[in-house]
Short mmCIF file of C-alpha atoms in Angstrom, two decimals:
data_model
loop_
_atom_site.label_atom_id
_atom_site.label_comp_id
_atom_site.label_asym_id
_atom_site.label_seq_id
_atom_site.Cartn_x
_atom_site.Cartn_y
_atom_site.Cartn_z
CA MET A 1 -23.25 27.05 9.61
CA TYR A 2 -19.80 27.19 11.16
CA ILE A 3 -17.95 23.89 11.61
CA SER A 4 -14.98 23.83 13.96
CA SER A 5 -11.72 23.12 12.17
CA SER A 6 -10.83 20.28 14.51
CA LYS A 7 -13.87 18.28 13.37
CA SER A 8 -14.32 19.52 9.81
CA CYS A 9 -12.28 16.69 8.33
CA CYS A 10 -14.52 14.04 9.80
CA TYR A 11 -17.77 15.91 9.08
CA LEU A 12 -16.92 15.74 5.40
CA LEU A 13 -16.54 11.99 5.28
CA PRO A 14 -20.25 11.08 4.97
CA LEU A 15 -20.40 13.27 1.85
CA ALA A 16 -18.10 10.85 0.08
CA LEU A 17 -20.84 8.23 0.12
CA LEU A 18 -22.78 10.41 -2.31
CA PHE A 19 -20.02 9.95 -4.85
CA PHE A 20 -18.38 6.57 -4.39
CA SER A 21 -18.57 3.42 -2.35
CA CYS A 22 -16.10 0.58 -2.62
CA PHE A 23 -17.78 -1.44 0.15
CA ALA A 24 -14.40 -1.85 1.82
CA ASN A 25 -15.90 -3.47 4.91
CA ASN A 26 -17.98 -6.03 3.02
CA LEU A 27 -15.56 -7.50 0.52
CA SER A 28 -15.70 -11.17 -0.36
CA ILE A 29 -12.71 -13.38 0.32
CA SER A 30 -10.10 -13.15 -2.42
CA THR A 31 -9.87 -16.04 -4.87
CA ASP A 32 -6.67 -14.75 -6.46
CA PRO A 33 -4.44 -17.79 -7.16
CA ASN A 34 -1.30 -15.63 -7.24
CA LEU A 35 -1.22 -14.38 -3.67
CA HIS A 36 2.28 -15.78 -3.11
CA ASP A 37 3.89 -14.25 -6.20
CA LEU A 38 6.88 -12.07 -5.40
CA VAL A 39 6.25 -8.40 -6.20
CA TYR A 40 9.59 -7.02 -5.05
CA LYS A 41 12.31 -7.46 -2.47
CA HIS A 42 14.46 -4.86 -0.79
CA CYS A 43 17.54 -6.11 0.98
CA ALA A 44 20.10 -3.89 2.64
CA SER A 45 22.32 -2.50 -0.13
CA HIS A 46 25.22 -2.42 2.29
CA THR A 47 26.02 -4.06 5.57
CA SER A 48 26.06 -1.94 8.69
CA ALA A 49 27.83 -2.46 11.98
CA VAL A 50 25.56 -2.88 14.97
CA PRO A 51 26.60 -3.41 18.61
CA THR A 52 26.86 -7.02 19.84
CA ALA A 53 24.86 -8.27 16.89
CA GLY A 54 25.85 -11.84 17.60
CA SER A 55 22.37 -12.14 19.10
CA LEU A 56 20.69 -10.83 15.94
CA PRO A 57 19.81 -14.25 14.46
CA GLU A 58 17.98 -15.18 17.65
CA ILE A 59 16.24 -11.80 17.74
CA LEU A 60 15.08 -12.16 14.16
CA SER A 61 13.91 -15.72 14.73
CA SER A 62 11.88 -14.53 17.71
CA LEU A 63 10.49 -11.65 15.64
CA PHE A 64 9.48 -13.95 12.79
CA ARG A 65 7.78 -16.40 15.15
CA GLU A 66 5.71 -13.64 16.73
CA LEU A 67 4.68 -12.19 13.38
CA VAL A 68 3.66 -15.57 11.96
CA GLU A 69 1.67 -16.43 15.09
CA GLN A 70 -0.22 -13.13 14.93
CA SER A 71 -1.05 -13.60 11.25
CA SER A 72 -3.63 -16.24 12.18
CA VAL A 73 -5.68 -13.66 14.08
CA SER A 74 -4.80 -10.32 12.49
CA LYS A 75 -4.09 -8.86 9.06
CA PHE A 76 -1.66 -6.28 10.42
CA TYR A 77 0.75 -6.47 13.30
CA GLU A 78 3.89 -4.61 14.33
CA THR A 79 6.24 -5.24 17.20
CA SER A 80 9.80 -4.86 18.39
CA VAL A 81 12.09 -7.59 19.69
CA GLY A 82 15.53 -7.18 21.20
CA ASP A 83 17.81 -7.12 24.20
CA ASP A 84 19.77 -4.46 26.03
CA ASP A 85 22.10 -3.94 23.06
CA ILE A 86 20.05 -4.25 19.91
CA ALA A 87 16.37 -4.25 18.94
CA VAL A 88 14.65 -4.92 15.64
CA SER A 89 11.15 -3.69 14.81
CA GLY A 90 9.07 -5.54 12.28
CA LEU A 91 5.60 -5.77 10.83
CA PHE A 92 3.50 -7.74 8.44
CA GLN A 93 0.33 -6.87 6.59
CA CYS A 94 -2.05 -8.93 4.50
CA ARG A 95 -4.47 -7.65 1.90
CA ASN A 96 -7.73 -6.88 3.64
CA ASP A 97 -9.70 -9.22 1.39
CA LEU A 98 -7.74 -12.30 2.52
CA GLY A 99 -9.27 -14.78 4.91
CA SER A 100 -7.48 -15.71 8.13
CA ASP A 101 -6.09 -18.95 6.71
CA GLN A 102 -4.94 -17.17 3.55
CA CYS A 103 -3.20 -14.48 5.57
CA PHE A 104 -1.43 -17.01 7.78
CA ASP A 105 -0.36 -19.10 4.79
CA CYS A 106 1.05 -16.02 3.06
CA VAL A 107 2.91 -14.61 6.08
CA ASN A 108 4.24 -18.03 7.00
CA ARG A 109 6.24 -18.01 3.76
CA LEU A 110 7.88 -14.65 4.37
CA PRO A 111 10.65 -15.51 6.88
CA GLU A 112 12.04 -18.29 4.70
CA MET A 113 11.79 -16.10 1.61
CA SER A 114 13.58 -13.30 3.44
CA ASN A 115 16.43 -15.62 4.36
CA ALA A 116 16.63 -16.98 0.81
CA LEU A 117 16.35 -13.65 -1.01
CA CYS A 118 18.33 -11.40 1.32
CA GLY A 119 20.86 -13.93 2.55
CA ARG A 120 22.15 -14.37 6.06
CA GLN A 121 21.15 -11.62 8.43
CA VAL A 122 24.54 -11.69 10.15
CA GLN A 123 27.86 -11.86 8.39
CA LEU A 124 30.65 -13.49 10.37
CA PRO A 125 33.31 -13.35 11.67
CA PHE A 126 32.43 -11.31 14.71
CA HIS A 127 34.68 -8.29 15.22
CA TRP A 128 35.78 -9.05 18.77
CA PHE A 129 38.05 -6.06 19.03
CA LEU A 130 35.21 -3.67 18.20
CA GLY A 131 32.36 -5.59 19.75
CA LEU A 132 30.63 -5.26 16.36
CA VAL A 133 29.33 -7.53 13.66
CA GLU A 134 28.01 -6.67 10.19
CA ALA A 135 24.31 -7.26 9.71
CA THR A 136 22.04 -6.95 6.64
CA VAL A 137 19.15 -5.06 8.19
CA PRO A 138 16.67 -3.73 7.05
CA ALA A 139 14.79 -5.97 4.65
CA ARG A 140 11.40 -5.82 2.96
CA ILE A 141 9.67 -8.68 1.10
CA ARG A 142 6.35 -8.08 -0.65
CA LEU A 143 4.17 -10.78 -2.13
CA SER A 144 0.90 -10.15 -3.91
CA GLY A 145 -1.06 -11.02 -0.79
CA CYS A 146 1.17 -9.87 2.08
CA TYR A 147 4.45 -8.28 3.01
CA LEU A 148 7.13 -8.25 5.68
CA HIS A 149 9.33 -5.34 6.75
CA TYR A 150 11.90 -5.28 9.52
CA LYS A 151 14.55 -2.74 10.45
CA ALA A 152 16.70 -1.53 13.30
CA ASP A 153 14.40 -0.20 15.98
CA GLY A 154 14.18 3.57 15.91
CA SER A 155 15.24 4.07 12.28
CA GLN A 156 12.93 6.38 10.37
CA ILE A 157 11.66 6.44 6.79
CA SER A 158 9.12 8.66 5.07
CA ARG A 159 5.77 6.93 4.68
CA LEU A 160 5.58 8.45 1.18
CA GLU A 161 8.91 7.10 -0.04
CA LEU A 162 8.59 5.17 -3.31
CA GLN A 163 9.54 1.52 -2.91
CA HIS A 164 8.52 -0.01 -6.23
CA LYS A 165 6.71 0.94 -9.42
CA THR A 166 5.75 -0.87 -12.61
CA CYS A 167 3.87 0.41 -15.66
CA SER A 168 2.72 -1.84 -18.48
CA ASP A 169 4.24 -1.45 -21.91
CA SER A 170 0.76 -1.69 -23.44
CA LYS A 171 -0.90 1.69 -23.89
CA ALA A 172 -4.58 2.57 -24.08
CA VAL A 173 -5.84 4.03 -27.35
CA SER A 174 -9.36 4.85 -26.18
CA ASP A 175 -10.26 8.54 -26.29
CA GLY A 176 -11.93 8.10 -22.91
CA PHE A 177 -9.07 6.39 -21.09
CA GLU A 178 -7.68 9.42 -19.29
CA GLY A 179 -11.09 10.48 -17.98
CA VAL A 180 -11.93 6.98 -16.73
CA ARG A 181 -8.46 6.59 -15.19
CA ASP A 182 -8.63 9.88 -13.32
CA GLY A 183 -12.17 9.21 -12.16
CA ALA A 184 -11.15 5.80 -10.83
CA PHE A 185 -8.10 7.25 -9.11
CA ALA A 186 -10.13 9.97 -7.41
CA ALA A 187 -12.69 7.37 -6.34
CA VAL A 188 -10.11 5.08 -4.74
CA VAL A 189 -8.55 7.96 -2.80
CA SER A 190 -12.00 8.71 -1.39
CA GLY A 191 -12.67 5.01 -0.87
CA VAL A 192 -9.72 4.28 1.42
CA VAL A 193 -10.83 7.15 3.66
CA VAL A 194 -14.57 6.47 3.59
CA GLY A 195 -14.14 2.75 4.24
CA GLY A 196 -12.41 3.47 7.52
CA ASN A 197 -10.07 0.49 7.25
CA GLY A 198 -7.61 1.85 4.70
CA PHE A 199 -8.56 -0.61 1.96
CA CYS A 200 -10.54 -0.22 -1.23
CA ASP A 201 -11.02 -2.66 -4.10
CA MET A 202 -13.38 -1.34 -6.75
CA SER A 203 -14.34 -1.14 -10.39
CA TYR A 204 -15.01 2.19 -12.08
CA GLU A 205 -16.18 2.14 -15.69
CA SER A 206 -13.52 -0.04 -17.40
CA MET A 207 -10.95 0.36 -14.61
CA HIS A 208 -10.25 -1.92 -11.66
CA VAL A 209 -8.36 -0.28 -8.79
CA THR A 210 -7.07 -1.58 -5.50
CA ALA A 211 -5.43 0.48 -2.77
CA GLN A 212 -4.40 -0.25 0.79
CA CYS A 213 -2.63 1.64 3.55
CA GLN A 214 -0.45 0.33 6.30
CA GLY A 215 -2.57 -0.61 9.28
CA ASN A 216 -1.18 2.07 11.60
CA LEU A 217 -2.11 5.04 9.40
CA GLU A 218 -4.94 7.37 10.35
CA SER A 219 -7.58 7.97 7.69
CA CYS A 220 -6.36 11.38 6.53
CA ASP A 221 -2.75 10.17 6.34
CA CYS A 222 -3.95 7.14 4.41
CA GLY A 223 -5.76 9.34 1.90
CA GLN A 224 -2.66 11.48 1.48
CA CYS A 225 -0.48 8.41 0.91
CA VAL A 226 -2.79 6.92 -1.74
CA ALA A 227 -3.12 10.35 -3.38
CA ASN A 228 0.68 10.44 -3.74
CA ALA A 229 0.67 6.95 -5.26
CA VAL A 230 -2.03 8.07 -7.69
CA GLN A 231 0.02 11.11 -8.68
CA ILE A 232 3.03 8.92 -9.43
CA ALA A 233 0.88 6.61 -11.55
CA GLN A 234 -0.54 9.55 -13.49
CA ASP A 235 2.84 11.18 -14.05
CA GLU A 236 4.97 8.12 -14.76
CA CYS A 237 2.58 5.48 -16.10
CA GLY A 238 0.58 7.87 -18.28
CA GLU A 239 -1.56 5.86 -20.68
CA SER A 240 -0.30 2.44 -19.57
CA ILE A 241 -3.26 0.12 -19.21
CA SER A 242 -2.00 -1.22 -15.89
CA GLY A 243 0.38 -0.16 -13.18
CA GLU A 244 1.46 -0.70 -9.61
CA VAL A 245 2.83 1.90 -7.21
CA TYR A 246 4.15 0.94 -3.77
CA LEU A 247 5.10 3.59 -1.25
CA ASP A 248 6.43 2.86 2.20
CA SER A 249 2.98 2.94 3.81
CA CYS A 250 0.50 2.28 1.01
CA PHE A 251 0.06 0.88 -2.48
CA MET A 252 -2.21 1.38 -5.46
CA ILE A 253 -2.76 -1.05 -8.34
CA TYR A 254 -4.88 -0.46 -11.41
CA SER A 255 -5.80 -2.27 -14.61
CA TYR A 256 -7.88 -1.13 -17.55
CA ASP A 257 -9.91 -3.17 -20.02
CA GLY A 258 -11.58 -0.87 -22.50
CA THR A 259 -13.17 -3.81 -24.28
CA ASN A 260 -15.62 -4.11 -21.37
CA GLU A 261 -17.13 -0.73 -22.13
CA ILE A 262 -16.22 -0.24 -25.76
CA PRO A 263 -17.98 -2.78 -28.02
CA GLY A 264 -17.13 -3.31 -31.65
CA ASN A 265 -13.38 -3.24 -31.10
CA SER A 266 -12.25 -5.31 -34.07
CA ASN A 267 -8.52 -5.34 -33.34
CA GLY A 268 -8.80 -6.81 -29.84
CA GLY A 269 -6.98 -3.85 -28.33
CA PHE A 270 -8.00 -1.56 -25.54
CA GLY A 271 -10.73 0.50 -27.11
CA THR A 272 -11.03 2.38 -30.37
CA ARG A 273 -14.53 3.84 -30.22
CA ASN A 274 -14.96 7.59 -30.18
CA ILE A 275 -16.90 8.51 -27.06
CA ALA A 276 -20.11 10.42 -27.63
CA SER A 277 -20.04 14.01 -26.48
CA GLY A 278 -22.67 13.40 -23.77
CA GLU A 279 -20.69 10.48 -22.35
CA LEU A 280 -17.50 12.49 -22.43
CA VAL A 281 -19.17 15.36 -20.57
CA ALA A 282 -20.41 12.90 -17.94
CA ILE A 283 -16.96 11.42 -17.47
CA VAL A 284 -15.29 14.82 -17.25
CA GLY A 285 -17.98 16.03 -14.87
CA GLY A 286 -17.54 12.99 -12.64
CA VAL A 287 -13.79 13.47 -12.55
CA ALA A 288 -14.21 17.15 -11.70
CA VAL A 289 -16.59 16.39 -8.83
CA ALA A 290 -14.29 13.67 -7.49
CA ALA A 291 -11.23 15.88 -7.74
CA ALA A 292 -13.07 18.75 -6.05
CA PHE A 293 -14.08 16.49 -3.16
CA VAL A 294 -10.54 15.16 -2.69
CA LEU A 295 -9.05 18.65 -2.73
CA PHE A 296 -11.74 19.94 -0.36
CA PHE A 297 -11.18 17.02 1.99
CA PHE A 298 -7.41 17.46 2.21
CA TYR A 299 -7.75 21.22 2.61
CA PHE A 300 -9.78 20.73 5.76
CA CYS A 301 -7.54 17.91 6.99
CA LYS A 302 -4.57 20.21 6.63
CA SER A 303 -6.29 23.20 8.17
CA SER A 304 -7.33 21.24 11.21
CA ARG A 305 -3.76 20.01 11.74
CA ARG A 306 -5.03 16.76 13.07
CA THR A 307 -6.25 13.43 11.70
CA CYS A 308 -9.75 12.01 11.90
CA ASP A 309 -9.49 10.61 15.40
CA ASP A 310 -13.20 9.76 15.57
CA LEU A 311 -13.18 7.34 12.63
#
């Protein structure tokens, strides 16, 4: 049966439920005690002159107030604040598994942390003869549970630009690690699309994976972003048992504990058992099916030249 290209992307989505489900819409509230830990900060590497930026402190204060207020009722919010001469756009996002109070508490810390970590937003003295002042914008502060990003209104950045990456020094020694890792990665790419809210927190074999997209991404763009984060983790983290990849508009975090699935590990490491041939075939087969689905999905998304507007 022929399926029109404009709808083919969305027709494929129910098929994903046959393979994976991360129950993205029914997650319990996070009990992570480290939600306020700093993951990374990005402050302007150089100051830039902006017109009549003497009003910038007031603009930023107004921006921060609006973002903090919205964090009590939303987990993602973006806005722009300014006057006739200068405007600053900003956004916050909380992890989707945070409760409203947790989100507010996390976001409420971000303005003060931004001031402390990135310094004064405006560097005096004011250049009267130019009508300019130097300002340290943009800035980005990410905690484990939420993040803040603000920049000069209208400035552009690729949603796939790498912001931060860490790979553990510890390496997996299990023969089955690569198959489990790739299966989990394929599942989380599917999960952020299938869930419809751009968030997936799931366990796959011995792997725990979390991924989230910025709240203004459409489903197909979200899947593409997480797929790029996955590719970076595969290429640059290799056999590291944990890693974190943050792009401009999404992130992916994984951790592996082979001792959960590999009993009899006498050295306390991350798996030493040789996987039986039948189990290995199952893992490889699952990875192949997942990879085929992801490739098939993005092929139709690309061919339709539009995102899944009906999700």
